[in-house]
């Protein structure tokens, strides 16, 4: 009876074991859930935050402006170009007819100029309408922060993926083949890493207007080196271990040895450094935006808001809100990274639990 | 190659260069194996015994030609002939591609049961892997064979879905044995397959190997670090000291009437089951084992040999025949 129970015990792969441990590290696990949820939501953000109505009922017909452009005239609004749904909503309410407008919970877009609806000069301080005030062009800061979160995180995840792809390929090649390839490869990497990243990007930005793809490309070019050393070291060490010798003694080909044996056993540093790399890349983007060499306007960006705030320090919300957002994001991701590192630690007891 | 042999090792030398300085020049070398010759007969178990660091594992790895992979700088000379049906091939001459087709014939059980299993693969996958390269079995047949092998080595079929970290050292060693057997090899190099195990389990594993040997007509090179383990299983025993074979002969004789001074000392260190019966004097060797990096000149054993003379520094003793089938590398006994 007891024996049987033992046999039915679900077997745990190393990955599942680590995932279980990760889940037990509350701080990191909850941070992970929060960041993941927010990030997923940020892909459908126009449903929650945006200027376009979700549904409009006009003269017995339904319209979905969130998916399809509607001119103001076609909805009975006396405006040129696209309808302004906030005003339309008021208009319909005043008319008291059958028509109605269903807006997102927070009905302001990130790039929308609100000067015509607001009194006084921008930036406007935080209010119950505009939770984080507006910026110097009368755009809603909260909406910009929310959209900036998606752009910042997506950007850094993409850069991290590309950089890791290059880093793992190069590091794996150097560590696996060793010898002359390794020595020459390392010298080339050392030469490459002496090129100052910030100057390069400033020079490039002063020649051509940087965009998402260009910035991804440049940051990747400079971001792959760190992980390369780690992967190289792992490959070098794992290659000399007996399970790899055993694979050679079975007649496995290099491809099998690399992808089936060495690579899966060399990913510990890759996985445990990933969150910190993402943090670093978010930080890079914010810095570049701050300095004015980042994503082109009017892309919602945290760094650009901070820069506005710094120009005129009395508009404190322009500094405080992006700073707090960035702080919370980076802190959560760092918690995730810390928990991942802990989960990969073979020691049973953890100081984080 | 003599017809009764399945493996012949001739003057095998393995050197690991020690590099240093800015340009990684060779500053010294570790002579891990320093001119070893022996033969493995068909169906026999040859015991290879010696202290830690004397080069036993290195011989095993050199025979199956895997050292070049894990230590690319290694220098290997000599010949290792293997008989396959009516062909003789020198395993050391073959490239990695050429040797691949013979790999299923000769398999190794690795010494360290912890580092020799890939932690990311389930036990089933580990045992199945050699079949992927050397057999045409389909998935179902492979799975059946994995179960059969697991039962053979005393594990349960259900355990094939588990991962190595869920097993004890002894169980892992059995997984290693099952993996080595999975392609039906003719030769097994068993590198201290029992030294990681409890005494009670040691006997089980040795019995298992013997059983399998009869069943599969295996020839086994059985590596161990003391004589007591190999006595029961080996027909012949080779005693190694610092990269050389000191004595080679039938197990019975090595165990009861050793010739070489080193084997005598090694044997006297074996705990005897009944001390009253054999009241032998214990020979304690003086000094430490020299490292293979700075081997003494002449006879490698001379710094610790109780009967060493001045001449021993001047020549390297070769294995010479002392009795029938019984060789020792010392002219003074
Ligand atoms: N890859 C390597 N690089 C450098 N030196 C090595 C390497 N492998 C083994 N050696 C050296 O070769 C010598 C023989 O090692 P080997 O592992 O063959 O000993 P062994 O007889 O198997 O010992 P043990 O009983 O402890 O397993 C040792 O001095 C060891 O340090
Ligand atoms: S050759 Fe000399 S040192 Fe070596 S074992 Fe014989 S007596 Fe001892
Ligand atoms: Mg060994």
PDB file of C-alpha atoms and ligand atoms in Angstrom, chain B residues 260-261 299 301-302 305 307-309 312 315 317 329-332, ligand 2:
ATOM      1  CA  UNK B 260      55.450  -6.679  -6.917  1.00  0.00           C
ATOM      2  CA  UNK B 261      56.232  -4.770  -3.694  1.00  0.00           C
ATOM      3  CA  UNK B 299      60.774   3.346 -11.376  1.00  0.00           C
ATOM      4  CA  UNK B 301      57.439   3.488  -7.119  1.00  0.00           C
ATOM      5  CA  UNK B 302      60.984   3.971  -5.941  1.00  0.00           C
ATOM      6  CA  UNK B 305      59.402   1.048  -2.316  1.00  0.00           C
ATOM      7  CA  UNK B 307      63.213  -2.737  -1.351  1.00  0.00           C
ATOM      8  CA  UNK B 308      64.325   0.121  -3.589  1.00  0.00           C
ATOM      9  CA  UNK B 309      67.975   0.300  -4.612  1.00  0.00           C
ATOM     10  CA  UNK B 312      65.954   1.936  -9.535  1.00  0.00           C
ATOM     11  CA  UNK B 315      65.630   2.607 -15.612  1.00  0.00           C
ATOM     12  CA  UNK B 317      60.997  -1.347 -15.302  1.00  0.00           C
ATOM     13  CA  UNK B 329      57.310  -4.596 -13.418  1.00  0.00           C
ATOM     14  CA  UNK B 330      60.266  -5.054 -11.122  1.00  0.00           C
ATOM     15  CA  UNK B 331      63.467  -6.956 -11.890  1.00  0.00           C
ATOM     16  CA  UNK B 332      64.401  -7.397  -8.234  1.00  0.00           C
TER      17      UNK B 332
HETATM   18  S1  LIG C   2      62.147  -1.382  -9.609  1.00  0.00           S
HETATM   19 FE1  LIG C   2      63.072  -0.825  -7.676  1.00  0.00          FE
HETATM   20  S2  LIG C   2      61.738   0.745  -6.872  1.00  0.00           S
HETATM   21 FE2  LIG C   2      60.619  -0.221  -8.507  1.00  0.00          FE
HETATM   22  S3  LIG C   2      59.480  -1.760  -7.475  1.00  0.00           S
HETATM   23 FE3  LIG C   2      61.300  -2.778  -8.089  1.00  0.00          FE
HETATM   24  S4  LIG C   2      62.650  -2.528  -6.381  1.00  0.00           S
HETATM   25 FE4  LIG C   2      61.008  -1.135  -6.027  1.00  0.00          FE
END
